[in-house]
mmCIF file of C-alpha atoms in Angstrom:
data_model
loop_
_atom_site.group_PDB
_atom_site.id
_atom_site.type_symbol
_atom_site.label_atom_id
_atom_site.label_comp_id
_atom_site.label_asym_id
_atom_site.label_seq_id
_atom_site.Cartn_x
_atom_site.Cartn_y
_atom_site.Cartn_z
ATOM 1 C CA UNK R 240 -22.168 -24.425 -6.988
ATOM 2 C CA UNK R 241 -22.617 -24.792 -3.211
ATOM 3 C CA UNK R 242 -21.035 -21.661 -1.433
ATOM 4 C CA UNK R 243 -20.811 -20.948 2.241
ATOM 5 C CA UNK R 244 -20.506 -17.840 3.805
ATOM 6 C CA UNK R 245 -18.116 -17.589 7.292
ATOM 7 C CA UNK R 246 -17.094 -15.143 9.004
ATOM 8 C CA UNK R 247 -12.922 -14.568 8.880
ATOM 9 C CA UNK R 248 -10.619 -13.194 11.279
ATOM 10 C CA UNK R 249 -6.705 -12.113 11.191
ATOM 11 C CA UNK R 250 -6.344 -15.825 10.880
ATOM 12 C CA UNK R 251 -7.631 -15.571 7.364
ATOM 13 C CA UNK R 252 -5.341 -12.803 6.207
ATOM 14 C CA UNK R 253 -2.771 -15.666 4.272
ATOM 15 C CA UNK R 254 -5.351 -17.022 2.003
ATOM 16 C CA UNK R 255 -7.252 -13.345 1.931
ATOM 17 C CA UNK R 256 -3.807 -12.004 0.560
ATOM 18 C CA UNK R 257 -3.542 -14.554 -2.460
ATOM 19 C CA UNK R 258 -7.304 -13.826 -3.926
ATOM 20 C CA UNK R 259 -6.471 -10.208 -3.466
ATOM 21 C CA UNK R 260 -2.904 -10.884 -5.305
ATOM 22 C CA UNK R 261 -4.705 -12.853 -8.484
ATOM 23 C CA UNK R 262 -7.283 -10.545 -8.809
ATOM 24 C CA UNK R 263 -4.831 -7.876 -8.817
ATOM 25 C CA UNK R 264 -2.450 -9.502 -11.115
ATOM 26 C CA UNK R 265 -4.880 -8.107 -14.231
ATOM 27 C CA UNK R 266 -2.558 -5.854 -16.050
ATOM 28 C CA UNK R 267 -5.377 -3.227 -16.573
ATOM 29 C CA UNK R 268 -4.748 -2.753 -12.851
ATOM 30 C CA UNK R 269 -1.216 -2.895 -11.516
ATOM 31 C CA UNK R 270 1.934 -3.129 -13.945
ATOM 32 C CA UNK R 271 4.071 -5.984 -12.806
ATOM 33 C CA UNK R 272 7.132 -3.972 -13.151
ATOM 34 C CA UNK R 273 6.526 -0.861 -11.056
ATOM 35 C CA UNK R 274 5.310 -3.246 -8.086
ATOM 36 C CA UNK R 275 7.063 -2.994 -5.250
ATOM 37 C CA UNK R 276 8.129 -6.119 -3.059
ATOM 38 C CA UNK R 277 7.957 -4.252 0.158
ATOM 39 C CA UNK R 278 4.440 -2.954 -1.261
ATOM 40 C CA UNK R 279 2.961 -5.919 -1.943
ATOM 41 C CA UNK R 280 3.934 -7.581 1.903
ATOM 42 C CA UNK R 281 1.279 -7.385 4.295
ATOM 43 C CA UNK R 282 -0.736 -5.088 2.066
ATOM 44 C CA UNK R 283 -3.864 -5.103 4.281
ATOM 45 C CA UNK R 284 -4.805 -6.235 7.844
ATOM 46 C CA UNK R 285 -8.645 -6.815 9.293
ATOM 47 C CA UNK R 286 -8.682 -3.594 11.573
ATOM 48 C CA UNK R 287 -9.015 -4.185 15.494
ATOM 49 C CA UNK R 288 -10.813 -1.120 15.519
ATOM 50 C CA UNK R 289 -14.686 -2.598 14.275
ATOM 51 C CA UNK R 290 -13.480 -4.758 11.384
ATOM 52 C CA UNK R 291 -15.153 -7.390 10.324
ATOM 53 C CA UNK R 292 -14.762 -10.063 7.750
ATOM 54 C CA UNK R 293 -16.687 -12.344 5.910
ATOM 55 C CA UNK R 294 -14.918 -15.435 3.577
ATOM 56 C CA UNK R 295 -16.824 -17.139 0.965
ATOM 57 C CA UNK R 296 -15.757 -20.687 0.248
ATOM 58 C CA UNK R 297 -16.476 -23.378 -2.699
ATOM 59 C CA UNK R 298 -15.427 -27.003 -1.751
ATOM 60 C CA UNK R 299 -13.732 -25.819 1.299
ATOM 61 C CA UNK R 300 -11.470 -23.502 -0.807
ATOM 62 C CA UNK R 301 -11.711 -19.888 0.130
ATOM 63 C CA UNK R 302 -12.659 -18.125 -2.862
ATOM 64 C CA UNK R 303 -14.092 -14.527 -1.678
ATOM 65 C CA UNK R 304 -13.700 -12.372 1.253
ATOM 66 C CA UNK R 305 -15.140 -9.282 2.056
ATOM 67 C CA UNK R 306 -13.384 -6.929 4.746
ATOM 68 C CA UNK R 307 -15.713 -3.482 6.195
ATOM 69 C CA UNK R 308 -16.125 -1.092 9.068
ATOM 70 C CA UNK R 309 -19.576 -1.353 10.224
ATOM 71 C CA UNK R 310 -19.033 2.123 12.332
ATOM 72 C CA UNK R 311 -17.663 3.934 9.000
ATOM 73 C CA UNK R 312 -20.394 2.278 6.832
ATOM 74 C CA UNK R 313 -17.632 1.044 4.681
ATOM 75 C CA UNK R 314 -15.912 -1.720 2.512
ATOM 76 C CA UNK R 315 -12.339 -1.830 2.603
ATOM 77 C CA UNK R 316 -11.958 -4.989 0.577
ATOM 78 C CA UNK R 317 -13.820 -7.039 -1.801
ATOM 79 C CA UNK R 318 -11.948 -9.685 -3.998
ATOM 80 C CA UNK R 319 -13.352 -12.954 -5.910
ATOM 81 C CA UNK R 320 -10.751 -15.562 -7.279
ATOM 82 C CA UNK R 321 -10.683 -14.568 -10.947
ATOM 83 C CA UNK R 322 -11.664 -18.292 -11.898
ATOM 84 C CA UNK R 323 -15.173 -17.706 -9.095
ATOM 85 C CA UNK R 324 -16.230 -14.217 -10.702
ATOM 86 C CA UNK R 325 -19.822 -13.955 -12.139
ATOM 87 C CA UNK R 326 -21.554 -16.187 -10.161
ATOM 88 C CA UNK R 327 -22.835 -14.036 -7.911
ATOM 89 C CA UNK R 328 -20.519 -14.831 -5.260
ATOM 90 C CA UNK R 329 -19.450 -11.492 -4.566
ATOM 91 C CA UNK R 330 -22.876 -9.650 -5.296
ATOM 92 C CA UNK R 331 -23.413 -12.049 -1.978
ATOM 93 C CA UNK R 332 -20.655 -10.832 -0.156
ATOM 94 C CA UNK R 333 -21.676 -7.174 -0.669
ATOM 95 C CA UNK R 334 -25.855 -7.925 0.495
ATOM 96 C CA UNK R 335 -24.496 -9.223 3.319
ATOM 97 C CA UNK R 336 -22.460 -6.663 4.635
ATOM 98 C CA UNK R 337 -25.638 -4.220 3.462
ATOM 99 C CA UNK R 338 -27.932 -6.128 5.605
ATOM 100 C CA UNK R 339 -24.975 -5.447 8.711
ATOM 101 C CA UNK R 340 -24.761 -1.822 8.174
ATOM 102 C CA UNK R 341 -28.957 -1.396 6.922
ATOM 103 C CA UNK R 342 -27.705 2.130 5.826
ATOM 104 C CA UNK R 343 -25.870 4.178 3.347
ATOM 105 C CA UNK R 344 -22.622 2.099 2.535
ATOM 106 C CA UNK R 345 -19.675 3.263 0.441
ATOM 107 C CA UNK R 346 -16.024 1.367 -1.243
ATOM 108 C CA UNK R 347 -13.446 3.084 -2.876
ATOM 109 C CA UNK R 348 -12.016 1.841 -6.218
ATOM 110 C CA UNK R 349 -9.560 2.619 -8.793
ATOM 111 C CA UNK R 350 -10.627 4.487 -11.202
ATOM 112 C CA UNK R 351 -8.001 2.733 -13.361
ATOM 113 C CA UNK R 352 -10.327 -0.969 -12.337
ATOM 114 C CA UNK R 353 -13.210 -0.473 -14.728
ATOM 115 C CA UNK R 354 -14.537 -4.115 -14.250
ATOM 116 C CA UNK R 355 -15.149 -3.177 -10.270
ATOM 117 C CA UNK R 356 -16.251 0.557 -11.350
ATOM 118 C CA UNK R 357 -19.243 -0.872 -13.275
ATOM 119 C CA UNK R 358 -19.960 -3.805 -10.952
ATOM 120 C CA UNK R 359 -20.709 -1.121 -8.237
ATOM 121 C CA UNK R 360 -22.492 0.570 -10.473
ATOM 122 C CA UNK R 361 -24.430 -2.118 -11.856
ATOM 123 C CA UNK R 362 -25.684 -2.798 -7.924
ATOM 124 C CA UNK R 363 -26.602 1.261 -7.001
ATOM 125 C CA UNK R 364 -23.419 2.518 -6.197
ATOM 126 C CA UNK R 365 -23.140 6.076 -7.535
ATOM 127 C CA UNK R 366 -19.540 8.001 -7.505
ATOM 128 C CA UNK R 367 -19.650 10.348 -4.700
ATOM 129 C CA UNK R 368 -15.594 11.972 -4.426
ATOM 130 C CA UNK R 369 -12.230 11.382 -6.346
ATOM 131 C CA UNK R 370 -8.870 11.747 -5.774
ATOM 132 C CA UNK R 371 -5.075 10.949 -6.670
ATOM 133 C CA UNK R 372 -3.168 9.142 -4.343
ATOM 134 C CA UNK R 373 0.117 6.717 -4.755
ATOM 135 C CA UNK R 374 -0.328 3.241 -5.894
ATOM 136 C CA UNK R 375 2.496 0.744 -7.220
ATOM 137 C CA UNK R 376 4.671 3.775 -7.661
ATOM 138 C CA UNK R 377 2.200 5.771 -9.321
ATOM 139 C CA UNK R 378 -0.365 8.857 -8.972
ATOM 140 C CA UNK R 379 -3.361 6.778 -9.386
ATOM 141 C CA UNK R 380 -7.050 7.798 -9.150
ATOM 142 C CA UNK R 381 -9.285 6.710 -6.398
ATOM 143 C CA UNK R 382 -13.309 6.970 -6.891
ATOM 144 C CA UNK R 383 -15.788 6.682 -3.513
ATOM 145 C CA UNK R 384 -18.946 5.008 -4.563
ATOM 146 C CA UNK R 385 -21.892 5.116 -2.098
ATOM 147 C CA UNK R 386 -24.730 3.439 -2.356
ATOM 148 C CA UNK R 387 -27.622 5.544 -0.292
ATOM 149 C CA UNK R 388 -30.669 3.108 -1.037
ATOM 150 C CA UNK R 389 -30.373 0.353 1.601
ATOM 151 C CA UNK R 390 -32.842 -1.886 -1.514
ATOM 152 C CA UNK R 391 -30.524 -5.033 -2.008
ATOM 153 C CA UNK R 392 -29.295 -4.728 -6.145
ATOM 154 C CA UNK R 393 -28.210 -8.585 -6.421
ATOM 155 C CA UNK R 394 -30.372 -10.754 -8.624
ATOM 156 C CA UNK R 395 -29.672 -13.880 -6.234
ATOM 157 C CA UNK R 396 -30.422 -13.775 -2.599
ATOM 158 C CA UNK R 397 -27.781 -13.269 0.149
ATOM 159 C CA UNK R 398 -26.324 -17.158 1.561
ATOM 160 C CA UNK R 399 -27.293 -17.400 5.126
ATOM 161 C CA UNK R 400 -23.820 -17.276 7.358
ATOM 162 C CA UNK R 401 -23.216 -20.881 9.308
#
């Protein structure tokens, strides 16, 4: 499996909305029936204030995107098409944005996601704050996880961006 790494812009956002929509389509995450159409339009924008994105593709299909705040040392978004998990494509995502930053880095999950709780996990991440805030309709709870060691976790090394 060839993958290339690019980096995305606003441009992106269409095809960055339907991996975030399949990967969020898991029932463990977000009940179908308490969605909200107005919640699920335009869910998420690459900031003009220091945003930056990077897409992962597979055959010219983009299959992975990554969106983070260098200044805030922080990933806003990090989805993998369900059918491209565990192949490393996203541990590659996230070692690229650590080389970026090359300091303390930090996501926040729901705490309801247990797949993405241990994948951080699994790579260093350690939970660092919690809280309940709205989501889909409901009180939900949020966990940071920051990663202070700046050592790369992924077993496969990062792709080199074209």
């Amino acid at each position: 499996m060839k993958i290339r790494l690019r980096h995305g812009t606003s441009l992106d956002d269409i095809s960055c909305q339907g991996i975030m929509d399949l990967a969020l389509e898991d029932s463990a995450i977000t009940d179908p029936e308490t969605r909200s159409p107005i919640e699920n339009q335009n869910r998420f924008r690459l900031s003009k204030l220091g945003g930056h994105r990077l897409i992962a593709s597979f055959d010219r299909k983009d299959v992975a995107f990554v969106d983070y705040l260098i200044a805030k040392q922080h990933i806003k978004y990090l989805f993998v098409h369900p059918k491209y998990q565990r192949k490393g494509i996203g541990a590659n995502l996230l070692n690229s944005v650590q080389e970026q930053i090359k300091d303390a880095i930090s996501v926040n999950v729901l705490s309801i996601n247990e797949k993405a709780v241990l994948w951080y996990l699994g790579r260093g991440f350690k939970v660092s704050n919690c809280w309940l805030e709205r989501f889909n309709g409901k009180n939900t709870g949020w966990l940071k996880l920051t990663r202070a060691d700046v050592t790369l976790q992924s077993q496969r090394p990062s792709k080199k961006l074209k």
